[in-house]
Amino acid sequence: MDLFDGEDHGARVALSDGAWVLRGFARDPAEAVLAEIAGIASAAAPRHLLVPGGKRMSVAMTNAGSLGWVSDTRGYRYEACDPQSGQPWPEIGPTMMSLARAAADSAGYAQFAPDACLCNFYEPGARMSLHRDFDEGDLSAPIVSISLGLPATFLWGGHARADRARRIRLAHGDVVVWGGASRLVYHGVAPLADGEHPATGRMRYNLTFRKAR
Ligand code: SIN
Ligand code: FE2
């Protein structure tokens, strides 16, 4: 038995107005998506970015697409080239791209055309504090988030940072889509519990697709 296989595969759970968890939506193509992530990581190595306050993020990040999200002591922004190499970011893989579009479609956001994919690499203990995805030029497009590997506790808050956050378990193959009235909801990830996943070992991968321009 695969302990990481959710029994609710195929379920669609409403988080808030315009926000959905699509259980297991990415499970079947997961292997192909993981291969695409490996290709992206070999072209643009994941790194621990500094936040404007100077702290190093516990999640390692890289990007695919015509724009990539970066952070340093000067602030957050999207850039067309990887500051580490000076080269354009690698392309978004075809399997992950069609999956992201299908997930958006199934959550009611037709014609999603992301130009940026932030690739997050979580080792045990890595976390992401509550934040809003606010740096995109097109806030009418949703965010599509694909989770692979070790399960995480996703924090789903409200429109104010102090709003109480719900704790949602995200397992291998789960996809979250948020847009519309929920596009600027505060969200984050609790420190990743240690474990061993059959597909990824001691790692969680998260991809967020955005329309940055
Ligand atoms: C993010 O908000 O960029 C990441 C969310 C996640 O890792 O599930
Ligand atoms: Fe985010």
PDB file of C-alpha atoms and ligand atoms in Angstrom:
ATOM      1  CA  MET A   1       0.000   0.000   0.000  1.00  0.00           C
ATOM      2  CA  ASP A   2       1.229   3.453  -0.797  1.00  0.00           C
ATOM      3  CA  LEU A   3       0.755   5.461   2.369  1.00  0.00           C
ATOM      4  CA  PHE A   4       0.941   8.667   0.376  1.00  0.00           C
ATOM      5  CA  ASP A   5      -2.000   7.819  -1.844  1.00  0.00           C
ATOM      6  CA  GLY A   6      -4.925   9.899  -0.653  1.00  0.00           C
ATOM      7  CA  GLU A   7      -8.288   8.162  -0.586  1.00  0.00           C
ATOM      8  CA  ASP A   8      -9.878  11.354  -1.852  1.00  0.00           C
ATOM      9  CA  HIS A   9      -8.175  11.226  -5.258  1.00  0.00           C
ATOM     10  CA  GLY A  10     -10.280  13.241  -7.709  1.00  0.00           C
ATOM     11  CA  ALA A  11     -12.059  15.249  -5.036  1.00  0.00           C
ATOM     12  CA  ARG A  12     -12.402  18.978  -5.481  1.00  0.00           C
ATOM     13  CA  VAL A  13     -12.411  20.900  -2.232  1.00  0.00           C
ATOM     14  CA  ALA A  14     -13.439  24.576  -2.062  1.00  0.00           C
ATOM     15  CA  LEU A  15     -11.074  26.627   0.120  1.00  0.00           C
ATOM     16  CA  SER A  16     -12.746  30.005  -0.317  1.00  0.00           C
ATOM     17  CA  ASP A  17     -14.438  31.968  -3.097  1.00  0.00           C
ATOM     18  CA  GLY A  18     -12.438  31.157  -6.251  1.00  0.00           C
ATOM     19  CA  ALA A  19      -9.953  28.818  -4.540  1.00  0.00           C
ATOM     20  CA  TRP A  20      -9.879  25.033  -4.912  1.00  0.00           C
ATOM     21  CA  VAL A  21      -7.824  22.020  -3.951  1.00  0.00           C
ATOM     22  CA  LEU A  22      -7.871  19.417  -6.724  1.00  0.00           C
ATOM     23  CA  ARG A  23      -6.915  16.196  -4.949  1.00  0.00           C
ATOM     24  CA  GLY A  24      -4.516  13.993  -6.889  1.00  0.00           C
ATOM     25  CA  PHE A  25      -4.899  16.041 -10.091  1.00  0.00           C
ATOM     26  CA  ALA A  26      -1.154  15.792 -10.857  1.00  0.00           C
ATOM     27  CA  ARG A  27      -0.605  12.246  -9.670  1.00  0.00           C
ATOM     28  CA  ASP A  28      -0.663  10.362 -12.982  1.00  0.00           C
ATOM     29  CA  PRO A  29       1.816  12.623 -14.824  1.00  0.00           C
ATOM     30  CA  ALA A  30       3.960  13.120 -11.675  1.00  0.00           C
ATOM     31  CA  GLU A  31       6.909  11.137 -12.977  1.00  0.00           C
ATOM     32  CA  ALA A  32       7.086  13.201 -16.189  1.00  0.00           C
ATOM     33  CA  VAL A  33       6.765  16.429 -14.193  1.00  0.00           C
ATOM     34  CA  LEU A  34       9.585  15.355 -11.853  1.00  0.00           C
ATOM     35  CA  ALA A  35      11.799  14.714 -14.891  1.00  0.00           C
ATOM     36  CA  GLU A  36      10.997  18.209 -16.171  1.00  0.00           C
ATOM     37  CA  ILE A  37      11.849  19.680 -12.752  1.00  0.00           C
ATOM     38  CA  ALA A  38      15.215  17.876 -12.852  1.00  0.00           C
ATOM     39  CA  GLY A  39      15.913  19.419 -16.264  1.00  0.00           C
ATOM     40  CA  ILE A  40      15.049  22.911 -14.998  1.00  0.00           C
ATOM     41  CA  ALA A  41      17.221  22.438 -11.897  1.00  0.00           C
ATOM     42  CA  SER A  42      20.205  21.361 -13.985  1.00  0.00           C
ATOM     43  CA  ALA A  43      19.914  24.485 -16.167  1.00  0.00           C
ATOM     44  CA  ALA A  44      19.165  26.918 -13.320  1.00  0.00           C
ATOM     45  CA  ALA A  45      20.326  25.570  -9.971  1.00  0.00           C
ATOM     46  CA  PRO A  46      17.933  25.993  -7.011  1.00  0.00           C
ATOM     47  CA  ARG A  47      19.285  28.495  -4.488  1.00  0.00           C
ATOM     48  CA  HIS A  48      18.348  29.998  -1.134  1.00  0.00           C
ATOM     49  CA  LEU A  49      17.396  33.604  -1.863  1.00  0.00           C
ATOM     50  CA  LEU A  50      17.768  36.461   0.571  1.00  0.00           C
ATOM     51  CA  VAL A  51      14.657  38.367   1.549  1.00  0.00           C
ATOM     52  CA  PRO A  52      14.840  42.187   1.605  1.00  0.00           C
ATOM     53  CA  GLY A  53      15.438  42.077   5.387  1.00  0.00           C
ATOM     54  CA  GLY A  54      18.617  40.035   4.740  1.00  0.00           C
ATOM     55  CA  LYS A  55      17.472  36.605   5.943  1.00  0.00           C
ATOM     56  CA  ARG A  56      18.068  33.498   3.826  1.00  0.00           C
ATOM     57  CA  MET A  57      14.943  31.588   2.792  1.00  0.00           C
ATOM     58  CA  SER A  58      14.764  27.964   3.966  1.00  0.00           C
ATOM     59  CA  VAL A  59      13.128  26.916   0.674  1.00  0.00           C
ATOM     60  CA  ALA A  60      15.499  26.670  -2.324  1.00  0.00           C
ATOM     61  CA  MET A  61      14.101  28.230  -5.505  1.00  0.00           C
ATOM     62  CA  THR A  62      14.539  28.358  -9.225  1.00  0.00           C
ATOM     63  CA  ASN A  63      12.278  29.302 -12.128  1.00  0.00           C
ATOM     64  CA  ALA A  64      11.118  28.317 -15.582  1.00  0.00           C
ATOM     65  CA  GLY A  65       9.412  30.512 -18.141  1.00  0.00           C
ATOM     66  CA  SER A  66      10.024  33.858 -19.768  1.00  0.00           C
ATOM     67  CA  LEU A  67      10.058  35.473 -16.322  1.00  0.00           C
ATOM     68  CA  GLY A  68      11.313  34.266 -12.958  1.00  0.00           C
ATOM     69  CA  TRP A  69      10.617  35.477  -9.439  1.00  0.00           C
ATOM     70  CA  VAL A  70      13.676  36.628  -7.532  1.00  0.00           C
ATOM     71  CA  SER A  71      14.358  38.229  -4.184  1.00  0.00           C
ATOM     72  CA  ASP A  72      17.410  39.922  -2.733  1.00  0.00           C
ATOM     73  CA  THR A  73      18.150  42.752  -0.352  1.00  0.00           C
ATOM     74  CA  ARG A  74      16.799  45.190  -2.981  1.00  0.00           C
ATOM     75  CA  GLY A  75      13.350  43.583  -2.969  1.00  0.00           C
ATOM     76  CA  TYR A  76      11.120  41.129  -4.835  1.00  0.00           C
ATOM     77  CA  ARG A  77      10.682  41.212  -8.604  1.00  0.00           C
ATOM     78  CA  TYR A  78      10.412  39.220 -11.818  1.00  0.00           C
ATOM     79  CA  GLU A  79      13.439  38.979 -14.084  1.00  0.00           C
ATOM     80  CA  ALA A  80      13.881  37.550 -17.583  1.00  0.00           C
ATOM     81  CA  CYS A  81      17.342  36.133 -16.803  1.00  0.00           C
ATOM     82  CA  ASP A  82      18.690  34.062 -13.946  1.00  0.00           C
ATOM     83  CA  PRO A  83      20.872  36.489 -11.947  1.00  0.00           C
ATOM     84  CA  GLN A  84      23.113  33.533 -11.043  1.00  0.00           C
ATOM     85  CA  SER A  85      24.065  32.723 -14.659  1.00  0.00           C
ATOM     86  CA  GLY A  86      22.937  35.748 -16.668  1.00  0.00           C
ATOM     87  CA  GLN A  87      21.070  33.298 -18.943  1.00  0.00           C
ATOM     88  CA  PRO A  88      17.319  33.237 -19.663  1.00  0.00           C
ATOM     89  CA  TRP A  89      15.373  30.905 -17.369  1.00  0.00           C
ATOM     90  CA  PRO A  90      14.723  27.431 -18.844  1.00  0.00           C
ATOM     91  CA  GLU A  91      11.405  26.823 -20.547  1.00  0.00           C
ATOM     92  CA  ILE A  92       8.362  25.568 -18.692  1.00  0.00           C
ATOM     93  CA  GLY A  93       8.126  21.820 -19.433  1.00  0.00           C
ATOM     94  CA  PRO A  94       5.285  20.718 -21.736  1.00  0.00           C
ATOM     95  CA  THR A  95       3.789  18.234 -19.255  1.00  0.00           C
ATOM     96  CA  MET A  96       3.729  20.700 -16.361  1.00  0.00           C
ATOM     97  CA  MET A  97       2.369  23.432 -18.641  1.00  0.00           C
ATOM     98  CA  SER A  98      -0.566  21.376 -19.891  1.00  0.00           C
ATOM     99  CA  LEU A  99      -1.254  20.183 -16.350  1.00  0.00           C
ATOM    100  CA  ALA A 100      -1.319  23.759 -15.024  1.00  0.00           C
ATOM    101  CA  ARG A 101      -3.670  24.824 -17.792  1.00  0.00           C
ATOM    102  CA  ALA A 102      -5.967  21.857 -17.243  1.00  0.00           C
ATOM    103  CA  ALA A 103      -6.063  22.528 -13.491  1.00  0.00           C
ATOM    104  CA  ALA A 104      -6.939  26.193 -14.051  1.00  0.00           C
ATOM    105  CA  ASP A 105      -9.632  25.158 -16.497  1.00  0.00           C
ATOM    106  CA  SER A 106     -11.114  22.684 -14.094  1.00  0.00           C
ATOM    107  CA  ALA A 107     -11.264  25.369 -11.385  1.00  0.00           C
ATOM    108  CA  GLY A 108     -13.129  27.717 -13.728  1.00  0.00           C
ATOM    109  CA  TYR A 109     -10.228  29.799 -15.067  1.00  0.00           C
ATOM    110  CA  ALA A 110     -10.233  29.253 -18.835  1.00  0.00           C
ATOM    111  CA  GLN A 111      -7.331  30.240 -21.094  1.00  0.00           C
ATOM    112  CA  PHE A 112      -4.708  30.380 -18.344  1.00  0.00           C
ATOM    113  CA  ALA A 113      -1.430  31.318 -20.039  1.00  0.00           C
ATOM    114  CA  PRO A 114       1.317  31.403 -17.405  1.00  0.00           C
ATOM    115  CA  ASP A 115       4.652  32.983 -18.296  1.00  0.00           C
ATOM    116  CA  ALA A 116       6.399  32.155 -15.012  1.00  0.00           C
ATOM    117  CA  CYS A 117       6.810  29.006 -12.960  1.00  0.00           C
ATOM    118  CA  LEU A 118       8.452  29.321  -9.555  1.00  0.00           C
ATOM    119  CA  CYS A 119       9.964  25.980  -8.528  1.00  0.00           C
ATOM    120  CA  ASN A 120      10.243  25.497  -4.768  1.00  0.00           C
ATOM    121  CA  PHE A 121      12.443  22.800  -3.221  1.00  0.00           C
ATOM    122  CA  TYR A 122      11.595  21.888   0.381  1.00  0.00           C
ATOM    123  CA  GLU A 123      13.837  19.789   2.577  1.00  0.00           C
ATOM    124  CA  PRO A 124      12.618  18.720   6.028  1.00  0.00           C
ATOM    125  CA  GLY A 125      12.257  21.816   8.211  1.00  0.00           C
ATOM    126  CA  ALA A 126      11.843  24.236   5.282  1.00  0.00           C
ATOM    127  CA  ARG A 127       8.863  26.557   5.546  1.00  0.00           C
ATOM    128  CA  MET A 128       7.290  29.569   3.949  1.00  0.00           C
ATOM    129  CA  SER A 129       5.780  32.258   6.112  1.00  0.00           C
ATOM    130  CA  LEU A 130       2.404  33.822   5.343  1.00  0.00           C
ATOM    131  CA  HIS A 131       2.559  36.036   2.278  1.00  0.00           C
ATOM    132  CA  ARG A 132       0.518  37.144  -0.725  1.00  0.00           C
ATOM    133  CA  ASP A 133       1.572  36.611  -4.341  1.00  0.00           C
ATOM    134  CA  PHE A 134       1.451  40.257  -5.226  1.00  0.00           C
ATOM    135  CA  ASP A 135       4.326  40.890  -7.667  1.00  0.00           C
ATOM    136  CA  GLU A 136       2.475  39.734 -10.791  1.00  0.00           C
ATOM    137  CA  GLY A 137       1.380  42.263 -13.392  1.00  0.00           C
ATOM    138  CA  ASP A 138      -1.855  40.406 -14.127  1.00  0.00           C
ATOM    139  CA  LEU A 139      -3.850  39.772 -10.970  1.00  0.00           C
ATOM    140  CA  SER A 140      -6.877  38.657 -13.010  1.00  0.00           C
ATOM    141  CA  ALA A 141      -5.085  35.359 -13.704  1.00  0.00           C
ATOM    142  CA  PRO A 142      -5.086  32.678 -11.010  1.00  0.00           C
ATOM    143  CA  ILE A 143      -2.128  30.982  -9.325  1.00  0.00           C
ATOM    144  CA  VAL A 144      -1.828  27.241  -9.956  1.00  0.00           C
ATOM    145  CA  SER A 145       0.226  25.307  -7.421  1.00  0.00           C
ATOM    146  CA  ILE A 146       1.339  21.692  -7.927  1.00  0.00           C
ATOM    147  CA  SER A 147       2.726  19.699  -4.995  1.00  0.00           C
ATOM    148  CA  LEU A 148       4.880  16.581  -5.369  1.00  0.00           C
ATOM    149  CA  GLY A 149       6.678  14.365  -2.879  1.00  0.00           C
ATOM    150  CA  LEU A 150       6.506  14.678   0.888  1.00  0.00           C
ATOM    151  CA  PRO A 151       3.183  15.962   2.236  1.00  0.00           C
ATOM    152  CA  ALA A 152       3.021  19.496   3.589  1.00  0.00           C
ATOM    153  CA  THR A 153       0.693  21.558   5.717  1.00  0.00           C
ATOM    154  CA  PHE A 154      -0.502  24.465   3.580  1.00  0.00           C
ATOM    155  CA  LEU A 155      -1.686  27.511   5.514  1.00  0.00           C
ATOM    156  CA  TRP A 156      -4.690  29.243   4.008  1.00  0.00           C
ATOM    157  CA  GLY A 157      -5.468  32.556   5.658  1.00  0.00           C
ATOM    158  CA  GLY A 158      -7.561  35.554   4.712  1.00  0.00           C
ATOM    159  CA  HIS A 159      -7.121  39.036   3.327  1.00  0.00           C
ATOM    160  CA  ALA A 160      -5.329  40.323   6.404  1.00  0.00           C
ATOM    161  CA  ARG A 161      -2.060  38.859   7.625  1.00  0.00           C
ATOM    162  CA  ALA A 162      -3.513  38.442  11.116  1.00  0.00           C
ATOM    163  CA  ASP A 163      -6.503  36.389   9.893  1.00  0.00           C
ATOM    164  CA  ARG A 164      -6.510  32.894  11.296  1.00  0.00           C
ATOM    165  CA  ALA A 165      -5.068  30.414   8.782  1.00  0.00           C
ATOM    166  CA  ARG A 166      -6.627  27.018   8.083  1.00  0.00           C
ATOM    167  CA  ARG A 167      -4.252  24.066   7.854  1.00  0.00           C
ATOM    168  CA  ILE A 168      -4.682  21.997   4.693  1.00  0.00           C
ATOM    169  CA  ARG A 169      -2.707  18.840   4.027  1.00  0.00           C
ATOM    170  CA  LEU A 170      -1.202  18.802   0.542  1.00  0.00           C
ATOM    171  CA  ALA A 171      -0.007  15.388  -0.637  1.00  0.00           C
ATOM    172  CA  HIS A 172       1.820  14.131  -3.714  1.00  0.00           C
ATOM    173  CA  GLY A 173      -0.167  15.166  -6.799  1.00  0.00           C
ATOM    174  CA  ASP A 174      -2.456  17.678  -5.115  1.00  0.00           C
ATOM    175  CA  VAL A 175      -3.046  20.933  -6.981  1.00  0.00           C
ATOM    176  CA  VAL A 176      -4.332  24.208  -5.532  1.00  0.00           C
ATOM    177  CA  VAL A 177      -5.810  26.928  -7.745  1.00  0.00           C
ATOM    178  CA  TRP A 178      -6.625  30.372  -6.393  1.00  0.00           C
ATOM    179  CA  GLY A 179      -7.874  33.425  -8.223  1.00  0.00           C
ATOM    180  CA  GLY A 180     -10.781  35.849  -8.394  1.00  0.00           C
ATOM    181  CA  ALA A 181     -11.878  36.984  -4.944  1.00  0.00           C
ATOM    182  CA  SER A 182      -9.148  34.783  -3.392  1.00  0.00           C
ATOM    183  CA  ARG A 183      -6.243  35.878  -5.580  1.00  0.00           C
ATOM    184  CA  LEU A 184      -4.612  37.929  -2.813  1.00  0.00           C
ATOM    185  CA  VAL A 185      -5.285  35.625   0.131  1.00  0.00           C
ATOM    186  CA  TYR A 186      -2.393  35.152   2.589  1.00  0.00           C
ATOM    187  CA  HIS A 187      -0.889  31.666   2.411  1.00  0.00           C
ATOM    188  CA  GLY A 188       2.196  29.785   3.539  1.00  0.00           C
ATOM    189  CA  VAL A 189       3.648  26.398   4.373  1.00  0.00           C
ATOM    190  CA  ALA A 190       4.351  24.992   7.870  1.00  0.00           C
ATOM    191  CA  PRO A 191       7.823  23.505   8.502  1.00  0.00           C
ATOM    192  CA  LEU A 192       8.078  20.328   6.403  1.00  0.00           C
ATOM    193  CA  ALA A 193       7.966  17.146   8.465  1.00  0.00           C
ATOM    194  CA  ASP A 194      10.743  14.673   7.768  1.00  0.00           C
ATOM    195  CA  GLY A 195       9.863  11.536   5.827  1.00  0.00           C
ATOM    196  CA  GLU A 196      10.700   9.455   2.828  1.00  0.00           C
ATOM    197  CA  HIS A 197       8.510   9.589  -0.252  1.00  0.00           C
ATOM    198  CA  PRO A 198       8.686   6.797  -2.839  1.00  0.00           C
ATOM    199  CA  ALA A 199       8.864   9.283  -5.732  1.00  0.00           C
ATOM    200  CA  THR A 200      11.085  12.017  -4.251  1.00  0.00           C
ATOM    201  CA  GLY A 201      12.885  10.744  -1.157  1.00  0.00           C
ATOM    202  CA  ARG A 202      13.238  13.375   1.574  1.00  0.00           C
ATOM    203  CA  MET A 203      11.935  16.211  -0.587  1.00  0.00           C
ATOM    204  CA  ARG A 204       8.838  18.162  -1.435  1.00  0.00           C
ATOM    205  CA  TYR A 205       8.570  20.007  -4.724  1.00  0.00           C
ATOM    206  CA  ASN A 206       6.086  22.776  -5.344  1.00  0.00           C
ATOM    207  CA  LEU A 207       5.519  24.546  -8.626  1.00  0.00           C
ATOM    208  CA  THR A 208       3.512  27.758  -8.811  1.00  0.00           C
ATOM    209  CA  PHE A 209       2.421  28.988 -12.206  1.00  0.00           C
ATOM    210  CA  ARG A 210       1.782  32.687 -12.579  1.00  0.00           C
ATOM    211  CA  LYS A 211       0.944  35.250 -15.206  1.00  0.00           C
ATOM    212  CA  ALA A 212       3.665  37.708 -14.283  1.00  0.00           C
ATOM    213  CA  ARG A 213       3.233  40.115 -17.186  1.00  0.00           C
TER     214      ARG A 213
HETATM  215  C1  SIN B   1       4.194  29.545  -2.605  1.00  0.00           C
HETATM  216  O1  SIN B   1       3.339  30.181  -1.994  1.00  0.00           O
HETATM  217  O2  SIN B   1       4.922  30.060  -3.487  1.00  0.00           O
HETATM  218  C2  SIN B   1       4.465  28.099  -2.297  1.00  0.00           C
HETATM  219  C3  SIN B   1       3.297  27.342  -1.787  1.00  0.00           C
HETATM  220  C4  SIN B   1       3.636  25.902  -1.534  1.00  0.00           C
HETATM  221  O3  SIN B   1       4.831  25.544  -1.448  1.00  0.00           O
HETATM  222  O4  SIN B   1       2.698  25.086  -1.414  1.00  0.00           O
HETATM  223 FE   FE2 B   2       2.841  32.145  -2.637  1.00  0.00          FE
END
